[in-house]
Tab-separated table of N, CA and C in Angstrom:
chain	number	residue	atom	x	y	z
A	1	UNK	N	154.601	101.237	82.041
A	1	UNK	CA	154.535	100.805	80.824
A	1	UNK	C	155.974	99.207	82.631
A	2	UNK	N	156.651	99.997	82.324
A	2	UNK	CA	157.837	99.076	83.482
A	2	UNK	C	157.456	98.620	84.378
A	3	UNK	N	155.955	98.513	84.745
A	3	UNK	CA	154.686	97.220	86.423
A	3	UNK	C	154.769	96.570	85.206
A	4	UNK	N	154.251	96.476	83.854
A	4	UNK	CA	153.571	95.941	82.696
A	4	UNK	C	154.812	94.675	82.693
A	5	UNK	N	155.896	94.832	81.703
A	5	UNK	CA	157.084	94.337	82.005
A	5	UNK	C	157.457	93.803	83.314
A	6	UNK	N	157.163	94.055	84.958
A	6	UNK	CA	157.693	93.210	85.231
A	6	UNK	C	156.543	92.566	85.691
A	7	UNK	N	155.255	92.569	85.946
A	7	UNK	CA	154.291	91.405	85.622
A	7	UNK	C	154.521	91.271	84.501
A	8	UNK	N	154.643	91.040	83.562
A	8	UNK	CA	154.764	89.568	81.794
A	8	UNK	C	156.061	88.870	82.507
A	9	UNK	N	157.348	88.890	83.496
A	9	UNK	CA	158.326	88.265	83.066
A	9	UNK	C	157.660	87.265	84.547
A	10	UNK	N	156.865	87.961	86.305
A	10	UNK	CA	156.382	87.613	86.799
A	10	UNK	C	155.603	86.558	86.227
A	11	UNK	N	154.722	86.743	85.429
A	11	UNK	CA	153.629	86.296	85.123
A	11	UNK	C	154.202	84.116	84.100
A	12	UNK	N	155.451	84.758	83.156
A	12	UNK	CA	155.851	84.029	82.687
A	12	UNK	C	156.439	82.507	82.850
A	13	UNK	N	157.250	83.309	84.648
A	13	UNK	CA	158.256	82.687	85.729
A	13	UNK	C	157.077	82.108	86.727
A	14	UNK	N	155.566	81.872	86.538
A	14	UNK	CA	154.904	81.518	87.217
A	14	UNK	C	153.901	80.397	86.282
A	15	UNK	N	153.897	81.179	85.267
A	15	UNK	CA	153.323	80.145	84.294
A	15	UNK	C	154.730	78.659	83.990
A	16	UNK	N	155.643	78.902	84.088
A	16	UNK	CA	156.940	77.617	83.647
A	16	UNK	C	156.541	76.715	85.141
A	17	UNK	N	156.565	77.773	86.184
A	17	UNK	CA	155.976	76.570	87.066
A	17	UNK	C	155.208	75.779	87.433
A	18	UNK	N	154.248	76.040	86.621
A	18	UNK	CA	153.453	75.537	86.738
A	18	UNK	C	153.582	74.219	85.922
A	19	UNK	N	153.365	74.506	84.540
A	19	UNK	CA	154.003	73.564	83.397
A	19	UNK	C	154.662	72.709	84.578
A	20	UNK	N	155.681	72.918	85.169
A	20	UNK	CA	156.634	71.975	86.572
A	20	UNK	C	155.708	70.779	86.152
A	21	UNK	N	154.366	71.805	87.010
A	21	UNK	CA	153.262	71.428	88.506
A	21	UNK	C	152.802	70.422	87.672
A	22	UNK	N	152.294	70.369	86.084
A	22	UNK	CA	151.121	69.568	85.299
A	22	UNK	C	151.898	68.720	85.034
A	23	UNK	N	152.916	68.575	84.511
A	23	UNK	CA	152.991	67.241	84.275
A	23	UNK	C	153.779	66.237	85.240
A	24	UNK	N	154.452	66.883	86.678
A	24	UNK	CA	154.151	65.212	87.918
A	24	UNK	C	152.895	65.605	88.314
A	25	UNK	N	151.854	65.748	88.225
A	25	UNK	CA	150.415	65.501	87.936
A	25	UNK	C	150.179	64.466	87.185
A	26	UNK	N	150.203	64.707	85.881
A	26	UNK	CA	150.589	64.405	85.112
A	26	UNK	C	150.449	62.272	84.764
A	27	UNK	N	152.053	62.005	85.219
A	27	UNK	CA	152.409	61.790	85.818
A	27	UNK	C	151.977	60.455	86.653
A	28	UNK	N	152.031	61.299	87.874
A	28	UNK	CA	151.474	60.759	89.391
A	28	UNK	C	149.965	59.595	88.973
A	29	UNK	N	149.327	60.762	87.866
A	29	UNK	CA	147.771	60.328	87.348
A	29	UNK	C	148.154	59.223	86.444
A	30	UNK	N	148.875	58.856	85.976
A	30	UNK	CA	149.024	57.565	85.206
A	30	UNK	C	149.145	56.154	85.791
A	31	UNK	N	149.707	56.440	87.565
A	31	UNK	CA	150.371	55.171	87.365
A	31	UNK	C	148.997	54.406	88.853
A	32	UNK	N	147.649	55.529	88.586
A	32	UNK	CA	146.693	55.313	89.531
A	32	UNK	C	144.948	55.469	89.297
A	33	UNK	N	144.056	54.562	89.806
A	33	UNK	CA	143.073	54.567	89.345
A	33	UNK	C	142.392	56.002	90.717
A	34	UNK	N	140.742	55.866	90.570
A	34	UNK	CA	140.558	57.108	90.849
A	34	UNK	C	138.444	56.323	91.234
A	35	UNK	N	138.368	55.641	92.702
A	35	UNK	CA	137.486	54.965	92.382
A	35	UNK	C	135.646	57.073	93.287
A	36	UNK	N	134.930	56.468	92.452
A	36	UNK	CA	133.974	58.226	92.783
A	36	UNK	C	132.779	57.575	93.079
A	37	UNK	N	132.561	57.780	94.287
A	37	UNK	CA	130.705	57.645	94.441
A	37	UNK	C	130.236	58.438	94.389
A	38	UNK	N	128.656	59.945	93.473
A	38	UNK	CA	128.472	61.125	94.191
A	38	UNK	C	127.099	60.868	93.878
A	39	UNK	N	126.562	59.247	94.043
A	39	UNK	CA	125.214	59.820	93.686
A	39	UNK	C	124.556	60.141	92.354
A	40	UNK	N	123.934	60.756	92.533
A	40	UNK	CA	122.969	61.132	91.187
A	40	UNK	C	123.968	62.086	90.733
A	41	UNK	N	125.200	62.435	90.887
A	41	UNK	CA	125.704	63.074	90.185
A	41	UNK	C	127.230	63.156	89.949
A	42	UNK	N	127.117	61.379	89.913
A	42	UNK	CA	128.129	60.323	89.906
A	42	UNK	C	128.564	61.042	88.609
A	43	UNK	N	127.773	60.985	86.913
A	43	UNK	CA	127.924	61.676	85.271
A	43	UNK	C	128.950	62.617	85.300
A	44	UNK	N	127.695	62.816	86.560
A	44	UNK	CA	128.184	64.604	85.984
A	44	UNK	C	129.780	64.836	86.702
A	45	UNK	N	130.093	64.463	87.981
A	45	UNK	CA	131.346	64.266	88.696
A	45	UNK	C	132.586	63.884	87.584
A	46	UNK	N	131.641	62.960	87.571
A	46	UNK	CA	133.271	62.616	85.964
A	46	UNK	C	133.150	63.318	84.762
A	47	UNK	N	132.463	63.710	84.222
A	47	UNK	CA	132.039	64.384	83.511
A	47	UNK	C	133.337	64.793	83.201
A	48	UNK	N	132.925	66.655	85.052
A	48	UNK	CA	133.969	67.210	84.854
A	48	UNK	C	135.176	67.300	85.384
A	49	UNK	N	135.855	65.974	85.923
A	49	UNK	CA	136.691	66.287	86.482
A	49	UNK	C	137.889	65.076	85.200
A	50	UNK	N	136.893	64.868	84.002
A	50	UNK	CA	137.695	63.534	83.220
A	50	UNK	C	138.717	65.109	81.977
A	51	UNK	N	137.392	66.055	81.827
A	51	UNK	CA	137.552	67.124	81.317
A	51	UNK	C	139.417	68.145	81.559
A	52	UNK	N	138.701	68.659	83.101
A	52	UNK	CA	140.179	69.214	83.881
A	52	UNK	C	141.191	68.466	83.085
A	53	UNK	N	141.657	67.256	83.964
A	53	UNK	CA	142.862	66.794	84.179
A	53	UNK	C	142.518	65.639	82.880
A	54	UNK	N	142.304	66.444	81.748
A	54	UNK	CA	142.445	65.003	80.141
A	54	UNK	C	144.737	65.672	79.874
A	55	UNK	N	145.359	64.896	79.316
A	55	UNK	CA	146.432	64.701	79.126
A	55	UNK	C	146.870	65.970	78.655
A	56	UNK	N	148.127	66.774	79.096
A	56	UNK	CA	148.227	67.902	78.967
A	56	UNK	C	146.938	69.374	79.821
A	57	UNK	N	146.962	68.640	80.104
A	57	UNK	CA	146.405	69.811	80.820
A	57	UNK	C	146.300	69.402	82.685
A	58	UNK	N	146.592	70.960	83.021
A	58	UNK	CA	146.632	71.298	84.617
A	58	UNK	C	145.855	72.101	85.022
A	59	UNK	N	146.276	72.122	86.939
A	59	UNK	CA	145.175	73.025	87.380
A	59	UNK	C	145.895	74.326	87.477
A	60	UNK	N	145.996	75.272	86.792
A	60	UNK	CA	146.616	76.554	88.103
A	60	UNK	C	145.947	77.208	89.094
A	61	UNK	N	146.613	77.112	89.873
A	61	UNK	CA	145.994	77.125	91.503
A	61	UNK	C	147.043	79.367	91.392
A	62	UNK	N	145.472	80.313	91.863
A	62	UNK	CA	145.526	80.739	91.821
A	62	UNK	C	144.849	81.204	93.623
A	63	UNK	N	144.928	80.826	94.066
A	63	UNK	CA	144.710	80.353	95.200
A	63	UNK	C	145.048	81.232	96.747
A	64	UNK	N	146.627	82.287	95.302
A	64	UNK	CA	148.169	82.727	96.612
A	64	UNK	C	146.762	83.237	97.626
A	65	UNK	N	147.051	83.632	99.193
A	65	UNK	CA	147.065	85.017	99.957
A	65	UNK	C	146.975	86.220	99.548
A	66	UNK	N	146.241	86.991	99.039
A	66	UNK	CA	146.918	88.644	99.113
A	66	UNK	C	148.740	88.791	100.268
A	67	UNK	N	148.923	88.260	101.031
A	67	UNK	CA	149.769	88.699	101.196
A	67	UNK	C	151.259	87.932	100.565
A	68	UNK	N	151.238	86.993	99.929
A	68	UNK	CA	151.842	85.779	99.749
A	68	UNK	C	152.130	86.546	97.916
A	69	UNK	N	150.534	86.779	97.341
A	69	UNK	CA	150.939	87.807	95.950
A	69	UNK	C	151.225	88.645	96.003
A	70	UNK	N	150.764	89.443	97.492
A	70	UNK	CA	151.876	90.991	97.310
A	70	UNK	C	153.367	90.694	97.900
A	71	UNK	N	153.663	89.489	98.624
A	71	UNK	CA	155.434	88.821	98.466
A	71	UNK	C	156.316	88.915	96.744
A	72	UNK	N	155.062	88.560	95.453
A	72	UNK	CA	156.013	88.169	94.692
A	72	UNK	C	156.060	89.744	93.872
A	73	UNK	N	154.583	90.404	94.375
A	73	UNK	CA	154.683	91.909	93.521
A	73	UNK	C	155.860	92.957	93.788
A	74	UNK	N	155.865	92.642	95.390
A	74	UNK	CA	157.332	93.615	96.170
A	74	UNK	C	158.529	93.509	95.625
A	75	UNK	N	158.231	92.444	94.819
A	75	UNK	CA	159.667	91.062	94.960
A	75	UNK	C	160.263	91.811	93.365
A	76	UNK	N	159.206	92.102	92.377
A	76	UNK	CA	159.549	92.499	91.085
A	76	UNK	C	159.662	94.134	91.087
A	77	UNK	N	158.718	94.628	92.437
A	77	UNK	CA	159.043	96.713	92.935
A	77	UNK	C	157.495	96.789	92.725
A	78	UNK	N	156.730	96.023	92.477
A	78	UNK	CA	155.083	96.506	93.013
A	78	UNK	C	154.118	96.358	93.729
A	79	UNK	N	153.981	97.255	94.374
A	79	UNK	CA	153.210	97.378	94.877
A	79	UNK	C	152.039	96.634	95.085
A	80	UNK	N	151.935	96.101	97.157
A	80	UNK	CA	151.304	94.826	97.301
A	80	UNK	C	150.157	96.231	97.473
A	81	UNK	N	148.888	96.999	96.235
A	81	UNK	CA	147.712	96.510	96.165
A	81	UNK	C	146.172	95.429	95.571
A	82	UNK	N	144.857	95.798	96.173
A	82	UNK	CA	144.372	95.935	95.742
A	82	UNK	C	144.372	95.805	93.593
A	83	UNK	N	143.628	95.991	92.794
A	83	UNK	CA	144.618	96.802	92.258
A	83	UNK	C	145.166	96.397	91.447
A	84	UNK	N	146.047	96.133	91.586
A	84	UNK	CA	147.674	95.241	91.431
A	84	UNK	C	147.570	94.059	91.480
A	85	UNK	N	146.748	93.175	92.215
A	85	UNK	CA	146.914	91.997	92.217
A	85	UNK	C	145.790	91.638	91.817
A	86	UNK	N	145.116	92.257	91.887
A	86	UNK	CA	143.781	92.288	90.162
A	86	UNK	C	144.364	92.287	89.159
A	87	UNK	N	145.630	93.459	88.780
A	87	UNK	CA	146.218	92.962	86.855
A	87	UNK	C	146.599	91.730	87.370
A	88	UNK	N	147.809	91.689	88.212
A	88	UNK	CA	148.427	90.266	87.728
A	88	UNK	C	147.711	89.242	87.941
A	89	UNK	N	146.901	88.559	88.656
A	89	UNK	CA	145.362	87.315	88.084
A	89	UNK	C	144.859	88.610	86.849
A	90	UNK	N	144.548	89.604	86.115
A	90	UNK	CA	144.384	89.481	85.197
A	90	UNK	C	144.758	88.574	83.970
A	91	UNK	N	146.138	89.528	84.311
A	91	UNK	CA	147.727	89.047	83.548
A	91	UNK	C	147.517	87.493	83.525
A	92	UNK	N	147.348	86.771	84.232
A	92	UNK	CA	147.205	84.931	84.046
A	92	UNK	C	146.461	84.734	83.660
A	93	UNK	N	144.907	85.354	83.738
A	93	UNK	CA	143.812	84.481	82.987
A	93	UNK	C	144.079	84.355	82.066
A	94	UNK	N	144.134	85.769	81.130
A	94	UNK	CA	143.974	86.640	79.394
A	94	UNK	C	145.206	85.469	79.150
A	95	UNK	N	145.989	85.147	79.372
A	95	UNK	CA	147.156	84.871	78.707
A	95	UNK	C	146.750	83.612	77.376
A	96	UNK	N	146.580	84.352	76.256
A	96	UNK	CA	146.613	83.781	74.901
A	96	UNK	C	146.098	82.361	75.124
A	97	UNK	N	145.290	81.579	74.408
A	97	UNK	CA	145.344	80.059	74.932
A	97	UNK	C	145.452	79.066	75.856
A	98	UNK	N	145.356	79.814	76.995
A	98	UNK	CA	145.239	78.631	78.220
A	98	UNK	C	144.667	78.174	78.228
A	99	UNK	N	143.262	78.315	77.778
A	99	UNK	CA	142.180	77.002	77.267
A	99	UNK	C	142.917	75.626	77.499
A	100	UNK	N	143.729	75.856	76.689
A	100	UNK	CA	144.596	74.473	75.673
A	100	UNK	C	145.343	74.013	76.765
A	101	UNK	N	145.526	74.564	77.743
A	101	UNK	CA	146.713	73.873	78.700
A	101	UNK	C	146.402	73.372	80.095
A	102	UNK	N	144.999	74.775	80.098
A	102	UNK	CA	144.839	74.897	81.985
A	102	UNK	C	143.285	73.924	81.385
A	103	UNK	N	142.546	73.220	82.955
A	103	UNK	CA	142.426	72.459	82.621
A	103	UNK	C	140.935	72.508	83.746
A	104	UNK	N	141.386	73.317	85.009
A	104	UNK	CA	141.130	74.384	86.519
A	104	UNK	C	141.696	74.981	86.772
A	105	UNK	N	141.047	76.122	87.333
A	105	UNK	CA	141.809	76.691	88.517
A	105	UNK	C	141.353	76.770	89.496
A	106	UNK	N	142.238	77.467	90.651
A	106	UNK	CA	141.601	77.463	91.880
A	106	UNK	C	141.836	78.837	92.258
A	107	UNK	N	140.600	79.199	93.247
A	107	UNK	CA	140.701	81.049	93.406
A	107	UNK	C	141.059	80.566	94.856
A	108	UNK	N	141.761	82.224	95.476
A	108	UNK	CA	141.300	82.677	96.013
A	108	UNK	C	140.209	83.816	96.499
A	109	UNK	N	139.548	83.494	97.981
A	109	UNK	CA	138.859	84.676	97.814
A	109	UNK	C	138.421	86.049	97.349
A	110	UNK	N	139.670	86.580	97.376
A	110	UNK	CA	139.254	87.641	96.364
A	110	UNK	C	139.328	88.095	95.319
A	111	UNK	N	139.672	87.040	94.344
A	111	UNK	CA	139.755	86.829	93.239
A	111	UNK	C	138.488	85.639	92.872
A	112	UNK	N	137.736	85.141	93.567
A	112	UNK	CA	135.760	85.409	93.574
A	112	UNK	C	134.993	86.879	92.628
A	113	UNK	N	136.180	87.822	93.432
A	113	UNK	CA	135.028	88.837	93.206
A	113	UNK	C	136.069	89.721	92.296
A	114	UNK	N	136.325	89.298	91.333
A	114	UNK	CA	137.493	90.785	90.652
A	114	UNK	C	136.918	90.542	89.334
A	115	UNK	N	137.692	90.910	88.462
A	115	UNK	CA	136.926	90.861	86.836
A	115	UNK	C	138.270	91.803	86.761
A	116	UNK	N	138.077	91.588	84.884
A	116	UNK	CA	139.037	92.160	83.856
A	116	UNK	C	138.438	93.493	83.861
A	117	UNK	N	139.736	93.876	83.303
A	117	UNK	CA	139.543	95.321	82.547
A	117	UNK	C	138.595	96.319	81.995
A	118	UNK	N	138.270	94.505	81.565
A	118	UNK	CA	136.717	94.763	80.029
A	118	UNK	C	135.420	94.636	81.009
A	119	UNK	N	135.603	94.575	81.817
A	119	UNK	CA	133.894	94.049	83.336
A	119	UNK	C	133.895	92.514	83.498
A	120	UNK	N	134.266	91.333	82.528
A	120	UNK	CA	134.260	90.469	82.695
A	120	UNK	C	134.870	88.976	83.482
A	121	UNK	N	134.154	89.035	84.874
A	121	UNK	CA	134.401	88.421	85.811
A	121	UNK	C	135.518	87.160	85.545
A	122	UNK	N	136.185	87.750	86.582
A	122	UNK	CA	137.547	86.501	86.389
A	122	UNK	C	136.750	84.605	86.793
A	123	UNK	N	135.040	84.777	87.394
A	123	UNK	CA	135.442	83.178	87.654
A	123	UNK	C	134.565	82.796	85.923
A	124	UNK	N	134.423	83.641	85.278
A	124	UNK	CA	133.860	83.078	83.890
A	124	UNK	C	134.530	82.840	83.327
């Protein structure tokens, strides 16, 4: 239970820093236009990028290396093992209403192969 409380505190801290980053990104986006050429995938690329960067949405950076993620865990007294990193990431991606505020996520390679406790892939 103590581990869950510590991980929840870490999650809240991470979420708040993510909100600040999203606000800076949104402000920066308002100042420039981007021209993209992707050939036959122009429409799909534009649609995807538009959905990911809608006003009020940011990109969740979950691309921390095992060492960096482990430093965060160890900072709150949680052992840096794969299961604890998985549980930390699960805590992030199962945040209620996350999709209302996040348009996409950047993942570390280990995360691509991890799943929630119910078996749902993190990628799904």
